[in-house]
Amino acid sequence: MNGNRMKPEVLYYTGVVVVWLGGLMLVPMATALAFAEWAPLVDFGISLGLTLCCGFGLMLCGARSRRGLTWTEGFASAALSWIACMFLAAVPYILSGHWRSFLDALFDVMSGFTTTGLVLVQDLDHIPNSINMWRHLLTYVGGQGMVVLALTVLSKGLPGAFKFYVGEAKDERLLPSVGRTTQAIWFISVVYLVIGTLVLSAAGMAIGISPVRALLHGLWTFMGAWSTGGFAPQSQNVNYYHSALFEFATIPFMVVGSFNFALHYYVWSGRRKEILRNVEIRAMTVSLLILSLTSLLPAATSRLYSTGMALSRRVIYQVISAQTTTGFGTVYAQQIGSVWPVLAVFSLSLAMLLGGSASSTAGGFKGMRTGLVWAAVKREVRKFMSPESAVVLGKIHSGDDVIVEDRNVMIAALIILLYVATFAIGTLAGLAFGYPMPIAVFESASVTGNTGLSAGLTSATMPATLKVLYILIMWAARLEFFSVLVFMGVVWRGLWPR
Amino acid sequence: MKPRNGHSFWNVVAGIMTETGFTLGLTFSLCLLAYLVAAMTR
């Protein structure tokens, strides 16, 4: 690292997050015990030992900050935590023998952590319950954020914790302290976890799944929906159930999972009209209506689906799944790539790029940014139409009415630009490896928006270079670029001046 | 930016019902759109 060493605070706080990851491994271990899965139990035991050794090792090599984290340290710690966790969380995967290579295991872990949902696992329909629990737990925790998990109890003794928190692309402070904010996020998530598991388990039992299996499928499907991750316990994803009831039961959890945690907080605090006034909800609603129409029309006129029910279950479901960046699918991946009209494929791609809300589990540009940029455009048009002496202000509503400021618009536009550039790189890479344009566009939008819908490109047999590129895109897009860019800057020049 | 009422049990219940109601309304509207498109293109 340019002759310099990584700053001790970065190592210490990365170590703390890694130790938390080790703690999470107790959940699949308990699952393995409950279902008498002895080989996975040993795998998780080995992984837990390795993770704790690495975590405590990093903490010993580093040092706790007395003066508080700087922005550089906070951002670099968040980015490094995700990389360290990716390698360690992949250990149980590779020990299980269900992934063809360590790269495939890393891909699936990053896909889970970033709530993308693309998978390279082999024989998903027959993997142990404990491994399935680990897959879904990773995506559930990844949705809230690894750093959020660690800060839930850590932040009291950590001055500057907010910078660590922001480093993970969550910038809403619901309550005055970061600790209470992260606790509020977990409270909201756990309440929905209980409700979602009950609803989806009941739906599972209603379609004839045995109670224990329905409970597991309900829990895992909820985790995939709420985290907007899109993981499911079966290889055919939600299509496996062949049930309109089950499919529609997942929709509310996908949608609320894509809401800003601040919006949940306001609505749960009695400010219920907020849901109709919020700029992100309005942006998502408009986008859903327009992109549904541009997907429905070609699908209907091409006679791909001719009934209202078929269009609802296939087209509307995919559009909602894409816009919320969940990635649950009710059509086969190859169907999207080979049978769906190009306009519908591009509409889904745009939905994946636009994404859900800021400070949620969703990916994409986020409604806050598109709403902000749109408000700035409206303001500029009104300026041109007003007398020169007039003061024209733009505003958006998010909690309160907020005046549109040029600096905020610039940052929003910059992040959107980075998303577009990343999407372009992903598309060009797909084209370079010989995939057709609609498939390259769709898959790139899916990884850039952390969505997980596939047009058939993503598989264990795809080129290794593309797997590595997709891992990097998922990571950078989930952390909204700045943490990753800061981390790269830190690695490039080192933190200590010569 | 503080909540007006705070997190009482009933506020949480009403909040969840509001979010669910909004989501179901949105889904219903989109499905209605699908039925309209199906009818128009038949």
mmCIF file with all atom_site columns, N, CA and C in Angstrom, chain A residues 191-192 195 248 251-252 255-256 264-272 275 281 285 288-289 292 296 300-301 303 306 308-309 311-312 316 400, chain B residues 1-8 10-12 14-16 18-20 22-24 26-27 29-35 37-42:
data_model
loop_
_atom_site.group_PDB
_atom_site.id
_atom_site.type_symbol
_atom_site.label_atom_id
_atom_site.label_alt_id
_atom_site.label_comp_id
_atom_site.label_asym_id
_atom_site.label_entity_id
_atom_site.label_seq_id
_atom_site.pdbx_PDB_ins_code
_atom_site.Cartn_x
_atom_site.Cartn_y
_atom_site.Cartn_z
_atom_site.occupancy
_atom_site.B_iso_or_equiv
_atom_site.pdbx_formal_charge
_atom_site.auth_seq_id
_atom_site.auth_comp_id
_atom_site.auth_asym_id
_atom_site.auth_atom_id
_atom_site.pdbx_PDB_model_num
ATOM 1   N N  . VAL A 1 191 ? -40.343 -6.368  13.039  1.00 0.00 ? 191 VAL A N  1
ATOM 2   C CA . VAL A 1 191 ? -41.817 -6.411  13.067  1.00 0.00 ? 191 VAL A CA 1
ATOM 3   C C  . VAL A 1 191 ? -42.335 -6.968  11.740  1.00 0.00 ? 191 VAL A C  1
ATOM 4   N N  . TYR A 1 192 ? -41.778 -6.471  10.641  1.00 0.00 ? 192 TYR A N  1
ATOM 5   C CA . TYR A 1 192 ? -42.214 -6.982  9.336   1.00 0.00 ? 192 TYR A CA 1
ATOM 6   C C  . TYR A 1 192 ? -41.781 -8.437  9.137   1.00 0.00 ? 192 TYR A C  1
ATOM 7   N N  . ILE A 1 195 ? -44.542 -10.502 10.739  1.00 0.00 ? 195 ILE A N  1
ATOM 8   C CA . ILE A 1 195 ? -45.787 -10.447 9.945   1.00 0.00 ? 195 ILE A CA 1
ATOM 9   C C  . ILE A 1 195 ? -45.610 -11.203 8.624   1.00 0.00 ? 195 ILE A C  1
ATOM 10  N N  . PHE A 1 248 ? -48.956 -13.086 -5.232  1.00 0.00 ? 248 PHE A N  1
ATOM 11  C CA . PHE A 1 248 ? -49.490 -11.785 -4.812  1.00 0.00 ? 248 PHE A CA 1
ATOM 12  C C  . PHE A 1 248 ? -49.191 -11.505 -3.341  1.00 0.00 ? 248 PHE A C  1
ATOM 13  N N  . ILE A 1 251 ? -45.984 -9.515  -2.983  1.00 0.00 ? 251 ILE A N  1
ATOM 14  C CA . ILE A 1 251 ? -45.885 -8.144  -3.519  1.00 0.00 ? 251 ILE A CA 1
ATOM 15  C C  . ILE A 1 251 ? -45.816 -7.068  -2.421  1.00 0.00 ? 251 ILE A C  1
ATOM 16  N N  . PRO A 1 252 ? -46.720 -7.087  -1.427  1.00 0.00 ? 252 PRO A N  1
ATOM 17  C CA . PRO A 1 252 ? -46.635 -6.018  -0.416  1.00 0.00 ? 252 PRO A CA 1
ATOM 18  C C  . PRO A 1 252 ? -45.269 -5.944  0.267   1.00 0.00 ? 252 PRO A C  1
ATOM 19  N N  . VAL A 1 255 ? -42.721 -4.271  -1.986  1.00 0.00 ? 255 VAL A N  1
ATOM 20  C CA . VAL A 1 255 ? -42.937 -2.816  -2.105  1.00 0.00 ? 255 VAL A CA 1
ATOM 21  C C  . VAL A 1 255 ? -42.532 -2.102  -0.818  1.00 0.00 ? 255 VAL A C  1
ATOM 22  N N  . VAL A 1 256 ? -42.999 -2.606  0.329   1.00 0.00 ? 256 VAL A N  1
ATOM 23  C CA . VAL A 1 256 ? -42.638 -1.900  1.575   1.00 0.00 ? 256 VAL A CA 1
ATOM 24  C C  . VAL A 1 256 ? -41.139 -2.034  1.868   1.00 0.00 ? 256 VAL A C  1
ATOM 25  N N  . HIS A 1 264 ? -41.042 4.762   6.755   1.00 0.00 ? 264 HIS A N  1
ATOM 26  C CA . HIS A 1 264 ? -41.655 3.824   7.714   1.00 0.00 ? 264 HIS A CA 1
ATOM 27  C C  . HIS A 1 264 ? -41.777 4.506   9.070   1.00 0.00 ? 264 HIS A C  1
ATOM 28  N N  . TYR A 1 265 ? -40.718 5.164   9.475   1.00 0.00 ? 265 TYR A N  1
ATOM 29  C CA . TYR A 1 265 ? -40.677 5.774   10.804  1.00 0.00 ? 265 TYR A CA 1
ATOM 30  C C  . TYR A 1 265 ? -41.774 6.833   10.945  1.00 0.00 ? 265 TYR A C  1
ATOM 31  N N  . TYR A 1 266 ? -41.920 7.677   9.917   1.00 0.00 ? 266 TYR A N  1
ATOM 32  C CA . TYR A 1 266 ? -42.953 8.717   9.989   1.00 0.00 ? 266 TYR A CA 1
ATOM 33  C C  . TYR A 1 266 ? -44.344 8.098   10.017  1.00 0.00 ? 266 TYR A C  1
ATOM 34  N N  . VAL A 1 267 ? -44.572 7.131   9.127   1.00 0.00 ? 267 VAL A N  1
ATOM 35  C CA . VAL A 1 267 ? -45.909 6.526   9.040   1.00 0.00 ? 267 VAL A CA 1
ATOM 36  C C  . VAL A 1 267 ? -46.246 5.799   10.339  1.00 0.00 ? 267 VAL A C  1
ATOM 37  N N  . TRP A 1 268 ? -45.255 5.160   10.929  1.00 0.00 ? 268 TRP A N  1
ATOM 38  C CA . TRP A 1 268 ? -45.474 4.423   12.182  1.00 0.00 ? 268 TRP A CA 1
ATOM 39  C C  . TRP A 1 268 ? -45.561 5.373   13.384  1.00 0.00 ? 268 TRP A C  1
ATOM 40  N N  . SER A 1 269 ? -45.224 6.640   13.158  1.00 0.00 ? 269 SER A N  1
ATOM 41  C CA . SER A 1 269 ? -45.291 7.614   14.251  1.00 0.00 ? 269 SER A CA 1
ATOM 42  C C  . SER A 1 269 ? -46.561 8.444   14.176  1.00 0.00 ? 269 SER A C  1
ATOM 43  N N  . GLY A 1 270 ? -47.462 8.068   13.307  1.00 0.00 ? 270 GLY A N  1
ATOM 44  C CA . GLY A 1 270 ? -48.732 8.777   13.225  1.00 0.00 ? 270 GLY A CA 1
ATOM 45  C C  . GLY A 1 270 ? -48.842 9.708   12.025  1.00 0.00 ? 270 GLY A C  1
ATOM 46  N N  . ARG A 1 271 ? -47.750 9.890   11.303  1.00 0.00 ? 271 ARG A N  1
ATOM 47  C CA . ARG A 1 271 ? -47.814 10.797  10.136  1.00 0.00 ? 271 ARG A CA 1
ATOM 48  C C  . ARG A 1 271 ? -48.149 9.975   8.888   1.00 0.00 ? 271 ARG A C  1
ATOM 49  N N  . ARG A 1 272 ? -49.380 9.469   8.849   1.00 0.00 ? 272 ARG A N  1
ATOM 50  C CA . ARG A 1 272 ? -49.725 8.488   7.820   1.00 0.00 ? 272 ARG A CA 1
ATOM 51  C C  . ARG A 1 272 ? -49.888 9.084   6.423   1.00 0.00 ? 272 ARG A C  1
ATOM 52  N N  . ILE A 1 275 ? -47.196 9.052   3.346   1.00 0.00 ? 275 ILE A N  1
ATOM 53  C CA . ILE A 1 275 ? -47.021 8.053   2.284   1.00 0.00 ? 275 ILE A CA 1
ATOM 54  C C  . ILE A 1 275 ? -47.520 8.585   0.932   1.00 0.00 ? 275 ILE A C  1
ATOM 55  N N  . ILE A 1 281 ? -42.132 8.027   -3.087  1.00 0.00 ? 281 ILE A N  1
ATOM 56  C CA . ILE A 1 281 ? -43.299 7.193   -3.386  1.00 0.00 ? 281 ILE A CA 1
ATOM 57  C C  . ILE A 1 281 ? -43.967 7.695   -4.669  1.00 0.00 ? 281 ILE A C  1
ATOM 58  N N  . THR A 1 285 ? -44.389 5.551   -8.019  1.00 0.00 ? 285 THR A N  1
ATOM 59  C CA . THR A 1 285 ? -45.727 5.298   -8.556  1.00 0.00 ? 285 THR A CA 1
ATOM 60  C C  . THR A 1 285 ? -45.815 5.699   -10.027 1.00 0.00 ? 285 THR A C  1
ATOM 61  N N  . LEU A 1 288 ? -43.773 3.262   -12.052 1.00 0.00 ? 288 LEU A N  1
ATOM 62  C CA . LEU A 1 288 ? -44.444 1.957   -12.163 1.00 0.00 ? 288 LEU A CA 1
ATOM 63  C C  . LEU A 1 288 ? -45.559 2.001   -13.198 1.00 0.00 ? 288 LEU A C  1
ATOM 64  N N  . LEU A 1 289 ? -46.343 3.091   -13.180 1.00 0.00 ? 289 LEU A N  1
ATOM 65  C CA . LEU A 1 289 ? -47.457 3.202   -14.127 1.00 0.00 ? 289 LEU A CA 1
ATOM 66  C C  . LEU A 1 289 ? -46.954 3.256   -15.570 1.00 0.00 ? 289 LEU A C  1
ATOM 67  N N  . SER A 1 292 ? -45.113 -0.039  -16.546 1.00 0.00 ? 292 SER A N  1
ATOM 68  C CA . SER A 1 292 ? -46.081 -1.143  -16.673 1.00 0.00 ? 292 SER A CA 1
ATOM 69  C C  . SER A 1 292 ? -46.738 -1.071  -18.038 1.00 0.00 ? 292 SER A C  1
ATOM 70  N N  . LEU A 1 296 ? -46.661 -3.792  -20.780 1.00 0.00 ? 296 LEU A N  1
ATOM 71  C CA . LEU A 1 296 ? -47.916 -4.507  -21.065 1.00 0.00 ? 296 LEU A CA 1
ATOM 72  C C  . LEU A 1 296 ? -48.267 -4.458  -22.552 1.00 0.00 ? 296 LEU A C  1
ATOM 73  N N  . ALA A 1 300 ? -48.878 -7.693  -24.761 1.00 0.00 ? 300 ALA A N  1
ATOM 74  C CA . ALA A 1 300 ? -50.245 -8.042  -25.162 1.00 0.00 ? 300 ALA A CA 1
ATOM 75  C C  . ALA A 1 300 ? -50.383 -8.066  -26.677 1.00 0.00 ? 300 ALA A C  1
ATOM 76  N N  . THR A 1 301 ? -49.819 -7.056  -27.361 1.00 0.00 ? 301 THR A N  1
ATOM 77  C CA . THR A 1 301 ? -49.996 -7.004  -28.818 1.00 0.00 ? 301 THR A CA 1
ATOM 78  C C  . THR A 1 301 ? -49.227 -8.119  -29.529 1.00 0.00 ? 301 THR A C  1
ATOM 79  N N  . ARG A 1 303 ? -49.154 -11.019 -28.465 1.00 0.00 ? 303 ARG A N  1
ATOM 80  C CA . ARG A 1 303 ? -49.868 -12.255 -28.078 1.00 0.00 ? 303 ARG A CA 1
ATOM 81  C C  . ARG A 1 303 ? -49.027 -13.159 -27.177 1.00 0.00 ? 303 ARG A C  1
ATOM 82  N N  . SER A 1 306 ? -52.258 -13.126 -23.267 1.00 0.00 ? 306 SER A N  1
ATOM 83  C CA . SER A 1 306 ? -53.458 -12.511 -23.825 1.00 0.00 ? 306 SER A CA 1
ATOM 84  C C  . SER A 1 306 ? -54.524 -12.197 -22.785 1.00 0.00 ? 306 SER A C  1
ATOM 85  N N  . GLY A 1 308 ? -55.948 -10.873 -18.912 1.00 0.00 ? 308 GLY A N  1
ATOM 86  C CA . GLY A 1 308 ? -55.583 -9.925  -17.858 1.00 0.00 ? 308 GLY A CA 1
ATOM 87  C C  . GLY A 1 308 ? -54.820 -10.599 -16.738 1.00 0.00 ? 308 GLY A C  1
ATOM 88  N N  . MET A 1 309 ? -55.236 -11.816 -16.381 1.00 0.00 ? 309 MET A N  1
ATOM 89  C CA . MET A 1 309 ? -54.567 -12.535 -15.291 1.00 0.00 ? 309 MET A CA 1
ATOM 90  C C  . MET A 1 309 ? -53.128 -12.879 -15.675 1.00 0.00 ? 309 MET A C  1
ATOM 91  N N  . LEU A 1 311 ? -51.253 -11.345 -17.859 1.00 0.00 ? 311 LEU A N  1
ATOM 92  C CA . LEU A 1 311 ? -50.469 -10.108 -17.896 1.00 0.00 ? 311 LEU A CA 1
ATOM 93  C C  . LEU A 1 311 ? -50.126 -9.634  -16.480 1.00 0.00 ? 311 LEU A C  1
ATOM 94  N N  . SER A 1 312 ? -51.083 -9.796  -15.549 1.00 0.00 ? 312 SER A N  1
ATOM 95  C CA . SER A 1 312 ? -50.821 -9.382  -14.169 1.00 0.00 ? 312 SER A CA 1
ATOM 96  C C  . SER A 1 312 ? -49.744 -10.248 -13.534 1.00 0.00 ? 312 SER A C  1
ATOM 97  N N  . ILE A 1 316 ? -46.897 -7.522  -14.836 1.00 0.00 ? 316 ILE A N  1
ATOM 98  C CA . ILE A 1 316 ? -46.955 -6.587  -13.700 1.00 0.00 ? 316 ILE A CA 1
ATOM 99  C C  . ILE A 1 316 ? -46.035 -7.070  -12.573 1.00 0.00 ? 316 ILE A C  1
ATOM 100 N N  . ASP A 1 400 ? -40.502 16.645  5.509   1.00 0.00 ? 400 ASP A N  1
ATOM 101 C CA . ASP A 1 400 ? -40.956 18.035  5.454   1.00 0.00 ? 400 ASP A CA 1
ATOM 102 C C  . ASP A 1 400 ? -40.733 18.528  4.040   1.00 0.00 ? 400 ASP A C  1
ATOM 103 N N  . MET B 2 1   ? -36.667 17.334  12.712  1.00 0.00 ? 1   MET B N  1
ATOM 104 C CA . MET B 2 1   ? -37.771 16.622  12.094  1.00 0.00 ? 1   MET B CA 1
ATOM 105 C C  . MET B 2 1   ? -38.218 15.489  13.020  1.00 0.00 ? 1   MET B C  1
ATOM 106 N N  . LYS B 2 2   ? -39.121 15.801  13.938  1.00 0.00 ? 2   LYS B N  1
ATOM 107 C CA . LYS B 2 2   ? -39.510 14.784  14.907  1.00 0.00 ? 2   LYS B CA 1
ATOM 108 C C  . LYS B 2 2   ? -40.929 14.298  14.620  1.00 0.00 ? 2   LYS B C  1
ATOM 109 N N  . PRO B 2 3   ? -41.213 13.050  14.904  1.00 0.00 ? 3   PRO B N  1
ATOM 110 C CA . PRO B 2 3   ? -42.578 12.568  14.720  1.00 0.00 ? 3   PRO B CA 1
ATOM 111 C C  . PRO B 2 3   ? -43.507 13.274  15.695  1.00 0.00 ? 3   PRO B C  1
ATOM 112 N N  . ARG B 2 4   ? -44.768 13.473  15.253  1.00 0.00 ? 4   ARG B N  1
ATOM 113 C CA . ARG B 2 4   ? -45.695 14.203  16.111  1.00 0.00 ? 4   ARG B CA 1
ATOM 114 C C  . ARG B 2 4   ? -46.121 13.373  17.314  1.00 0.00 ? 4   ARG B C  1
ATOM 115 N N  . ASN B 2 5   ? -46.351 12.106  17.089  1.00 0.00 ? 5   ASN B N  1
ATOM 116 C CA . ASN B 2 5   ? -46.987 11.322  18.141  1.00 0.00 ? 5   ASN B CA 1
ATOM 117 C C  . ASN B 2 5   ? -46.089 10.283  18.799  1.00 0.00 ? 5   ASN B C  1
ATOM 118 N N  . GLY B 2 6   ? -45.101 9.815   18.131  1.00 0.00 ? 6   GLY B N  1
ATOM 119 C CA . GLY B 2 6   ? -44.273 8.767   18.705  1.00 0.00 ? 6   GLY B CA 1
ATOM 120 C C  . GLY B 2 6   ? -44.828 7.397   18.398  1.00 0.00 ? 6   GLY B C  1
ATOM 121 N N  . HIS B 2 7   ? -44.057 6.385   18.826  1.00 0.00 ? 7   HIS B N  1
ATOM 122 C CA . HIS B 2 7   ? -44.394 5.015   18.451  1.00 0.00 ? 7   HIS B CA 1
ATOM 123 C C  . HIS B 2 7   ? -45.267 4.338   19.493  1.00 0.00 ? 7   HIS B C  1
ATOM 124 N N  . SER B 2 8   ? -46.563 4.655   19.514  1.00 0.00 ? 8   SER B N  1
ATOM 125 C CA . SER B 2 8   ? -47.445 3.875   20.367  1.00 0.00 ? 8   SER B CA 1
ATOM 126 C C  . SER B 2 8   ? -47.804 2.606   19.594  1.00 0.00 ? 8   SER B C  1
ATOM 127 N N  . TRP B 2 10  ? -50.664 1.403   18.797  1.00 0.00 ? 10  TRP B N  1
ATOM 128 C CA . TRP B 2 10  ? -51.703 1.592   17.783  1.00 0.00 ? 10  TRP B CA 1
ATOM 129 C C  . TRP B 2 10  ? -51.198 2.380   16.590  1.00 0.00 ? 10  TRP B C  1
ATOM 130 N N  . ASN B 2 11  ? -50.259 3.279   16.841  1.00 0.00 ? 11  ASN B N  1
ATOM 131 C CA . ASN B 2 11  ? -49.653 3.999   15.713  1.00 0.00 ? 11  ASN B CA 1
ATOM 132 C C  . ASN B 2 11  ? -48.895 3.044   14.800  1.00 0.00 ? 11  ASN B C  1
ATOM 133 N N  . VAL B 2 12  ? -48.213 2.089   15.429  1.00 0.00 ? 12  VAL B N  1
ATOM 134 C CA . VAL B 2 12  ? -47.461 1.103   14.631  1.00 0.00 ? 12  VAL B CA 1
ATOM 135 C C  . VAL B 2 12  ? -48.439 0.247   13.820  1.00 0.00 ? 12  VAL B C  1
ATOM 136 N N  . ALA B 2 14  ? -51.522 1.015   12.915  1.00 0.00 ? 14  ALA B N  1
ATOM 137 C CA . ALA B 2 14  ? -52.143 1.846   11.875  1.00 0.00 ? 14  ALA B CA 1
ATOM 138 C C  . ALA B 2 14  ? -51.139 2.129   10.757  1.00 0.00 ? 14  ALA B C  1
ATOM 139 N N  . GLY B 2 15  ? -49.882 2.303   11.130  1.00 0.00 ? 15  GLY B N  1
ATOM 140 C CA . GLY B 2 15  ? -48.843 2.552   10.130  1.00 0.00 ? 15  GLY B CA 1
ATOM 141 C C  . GLY B 2 15  ? -48.664 1.366   9.201   1.00 0.00 ? 15  GLY B C  1
ATOM 142 N N  . ILE B 2 16  ? -48.641 0.182   9.766   1.00 0.00 ? 16  ILE B N  1
ATOM 143 C CA . ILE B 2 16  ? -48.490 -1.031  8.952   1.00 0.00 ? 16  ILE B CA 1
ATOM 144 C C  . ILE B 2 16  ? -49.706 -1.190  8.034   1.00 0.00 ? 16  ILE B C  1
ATOM 145 N N  . THR B 2 18  ? -51.615 1.198   6.937   1.00 0.00 ? 18  THR B N  1
ATOM 146 C CA . THR B 2 18  ? -51.525 2.244   5.904   1.00 0.00 ? 18  THR B CA 1
ATOM 147 C C  . THR B 2 18  ? -50.596 1.798   4.779   1.00 0.00 ? 18  THR B C  1
ATOM 148 N N  . GLU B 2 19  ? -49.426 1.281   5.162   1.00 0.00 ? 19  GLU B N  1
ATOM 149 C CA . GLU B 2 19  ? -48.446 0.856   4.153   1.00 0.00 ? 19  GLU B CA 1
ATOM 150 C C  . GLU B 2 19  ? -48.992 -0.307  3.327   1.00 0.00 ? 19  GLU B C  1
ATOM 151 N N  . THR B 2 20  ? -49.627 -1.260  4.017   1.00 0.00 ? 20  THR B N  1
ATOM 152 C CA . THR B 2 20  ? -50.177 -2.411  3.302   1.00 0.00 ? 20  THR B CA 1
ATOM 153 C C  . THR B 2 20  ? -51.308 -1.978  2.373   1.00 0.00 ? 20  THR B C  1
ATOM 154 N N  . PHE B 2 22  ? -51.771 0.948   1.002   1.00 0.00 ? 22  PHE B N  1
ATOM 155 C CA . PHE B 2 22  ? -51.219 1.673   -0.142  1.00 0.00 ? 22  PHE B CA 1
ATOM 156 C C  . PHE B 2 22  ? -50.668 0.693   -1.175  1.00 0.00 ? 22  PHE B C  1
ATOM 157 N N  . THR B 2 23  ? -49.935 -0.292  -0.678  1.00 0.00 ? 23  THR B N  1
ATOM 158 C CA . THR B 2 23  ? -49.308 -1.271  -1.564  1.00 0.00 ? 23  THR B CA 1
ATOM 159 C C  . THR B 2 23  ? -50.351 -2.085  -2.322  1.00 0.00 ? 23  THR B C  1
ATOM 160 N N  . LEU B 2 24  ? -51.392 -2.516  -1.598  1.00 0.00 ? 24  LEU B N  1
ATOM 161 C CA . LEU B 2 24  ? -52.441 -3.306  -2.257  1.00 0.00 ? 24  LEU B CA 1
ATOM 162 C C  . LEU B 2 24  ? -53.193 -2.450  -3.273  1.00 0.00 ? 24  LEU B C  1
ATOM 163 N N  . LEU B 2 26  ? -52.007 0.080   -4.955  1.00 0.00 ? 26  LEU B N  1
ATOM 164 C CA . LEU B 2 26  ? -51.122 0.256   -6.111  1.00 0.00 ? 26  LEU B CA 1
ATOM 165 C C  . LEU B 2 26  ? -51.119 -1.003  -6.984  1.00 0.00 ? 26  LEU B C  1
ATOM 166 N N  . THR B 2 27  ? -51.015 -2.157  -6.330  1.00 0.00 ? 27  THR B N  1
ATOM 167 C CA . THR B 2 27  ? -50.990 -3.425  -7.071  1.00 0.00 ? 27  THR B CA 1
ATOM 168 C C  . THR B 2 27  ? -52.307 -3.635  -7.813  1.00 0.00 ? 27  THR B C  1
ATOM 169 N N  . SER B 2 29  ? -54.372 -1.357  -8.846  1.00 0.00 ? 29  SER B N  1
ATOM 170 C CA . SER B 2 29  ? -54.441 -0.415  -9.978  1.00 0.00 ? 29  SER B CA 1
ATOM 171 C C  . SER B 2 29  ? -53.643 -0.943  -11.166 1.00 0.00 ? 29  SER B C  1
ATOM 172 N N  . LEU B 2 30  ? -52.460 -1.488  -10.891 1.00 0.00 ? 30  LEU B N  1
ATOM 173 C CA . LEU B 2 30  ? -51.619 -1.997  -11.979 1.00 0.00 ? 30  LEU B CA 1
ATOM 174 C C  . LEU B 2 30  ? -52.265 -3.223  -12.633 1.00 0.00 ? 30  LEU B C  1
ATOM 175 N N  . CYS B 2 31  ? -52.885 -4.069  -11.816 1.00 0.00 ? 31  CYS B N  1
ATOM 176 C CA . CYS B 2 31  ? -53.565 -5.249  -12.379 1.00 0.00 ? 31  CYS B CA 1
ATOM 177 C C  . CYS B 2 31  ? -54.768 -4.816  -13.216 1.00 0.00 ? 31  CYS B C  1
ATOM 178 N N  . LEU B 2 32  ? -55.463 -3.790  -12.747 1.00 0.00 ? 32  LEU B N  1
ATOM 179 C CA . LEU B 2 32  ? -56.589 -3.240  -13.517 1.00 0.00 ? 32  LEU B CA 1
ATOM 180 C C  . LEU B 2 32  ? -56.089 -2.747  -14.877 1.00 0.00 ? 32  LEU B C  1
ATOM 181 N N  . LEU B 2 33  ? -54.956 -2.106  -14.856 1.00 0.00 ? 33  LEU B N  1
ATOM 182 C CA . LEU B 2 33  ? -54.334 -1.632  -16.102 1.00 0.00 ? 33  LEU B CA 1
ATOM 183 C C  . LEU B 2 33  ? -54.056 -2.823  -17.029 1.00 0.00 ? 33  LEU B C  1
ATOM 184 N N  . ALA B 2 34  ? -53.570 -3.919  -16.446 1.00 0.00 ? 34  ALA B N  1
ATOM 185 C CA . ALA B 2 34  ? -53.275 -5.121  -17.241 1.00 0.00 ? 34  ALA B CA 1
ATOM 186 C C  . ALA B 2 34  ? -54.552 -5.660  -17.879 1.00 0.00 ? 34  ALA B C  1
ATOM 187 N N  . TYR B 2 35  ? -55.655 -5.687  -17.096 1.00 0.00 ? 35  TYR B N  1
ATOM 188 C CA . TYR B 2 35  ? -56.927 -6.168  -17.642 1.00 0.00 ? 35  TYR B CA 1
ATOM 189 C C  . TYR B 2 35  ? -57.436 -5.247  -18.752 1.00 0.00 ? 35  TYR B C  1
ATOM 190 N N  . VAL B 2 37  ? -55.584 -3.345  -20.745 1.00 0.00 ? 37  VAL B N  1
ATOM 191 C CA . VAL B 2 37  ? -54.731 -3.552  -21.924 1.00 0.00 ? 37  VAL B CA 1
ATOM 192 C C  . VAL B 2 37  ? -55.118 -4.856  -22.619 1.00 0.00 ? 37  VAL B C  1
ATOM 193 N N  . ALA B 2 38  ? -55.378 -5.892  -21.816 1.00 0.00 ? 38  ALA B N  1
ATOM 194 C CA . ALA B 2 38  ? -55.785 -7.179  -22.403 1.00 0.00 ? 38  ALA B CA 1
ATOM 195 C C  . ALA B 2 38  ? -57.090 -7.024  -23.172 1.00 0.00 ? 38  ALA B C  1
ATOM 196 N N  . ALA B 2 39  ? -58.035 -6.267  -22.598 1.00 0.00 ? 39  ALA B N  1
ATOM 197 C CA . ALA B 2 39  ? -59.334 -6.084  -23.250 1.00 0.00 ? 39  ALA B CA 1
ATOM 198 C C  . ALA B 2 39  ? -59.187 -5.270  -24.532 1.00 0.00 ? 39  ALA B C  1
ATOM 199 N N  . MET B 2 40  ? -58.336 -4.248  -24.487 1.00 0.00 ? 40  MET B N  1
ATOM 200 C CA . MET B 2 40  ? -58.183 -3.363  -25.649 1.00 0.00 ? 40  MET B CA 1
ATOM 201 C C  . MET B 2 40  ? -57.466 -4.043  -26.808 1.00 0.00 ? 40  MET B C  1
ATOM 202 N N  . THR B 2 41  ? -56.584 -4.962  -26.511 1.00 0.00 ? 41  THR B N  1
ATOM 203 C CA . THR B 2 41  ? -55.773 -5.586  -27.569 1.00 0.00 ? 41  THR B CA 1
ATOM 204 C C  . THR B 2 41  ? -56.360 -6.919  -28.040 1.00 0.00 ? 41  THR B C  1
ATOM 205 N N  . ARG B 2 42  ? -57.482 -7.292  -27.482 1.00 0.00 ? 42  ARG B N  1
ATOM 206 C CA . ARG B 2 42  ? -58.071 -8.588  -27.848 1.00 0.00 ? 42  ARG B CA 1
ATOM 207 C C  . ARG B 2 42  ? -58.588 -8.559  -29.289 1.00 0.00 ? 42  ARG B C  1
#
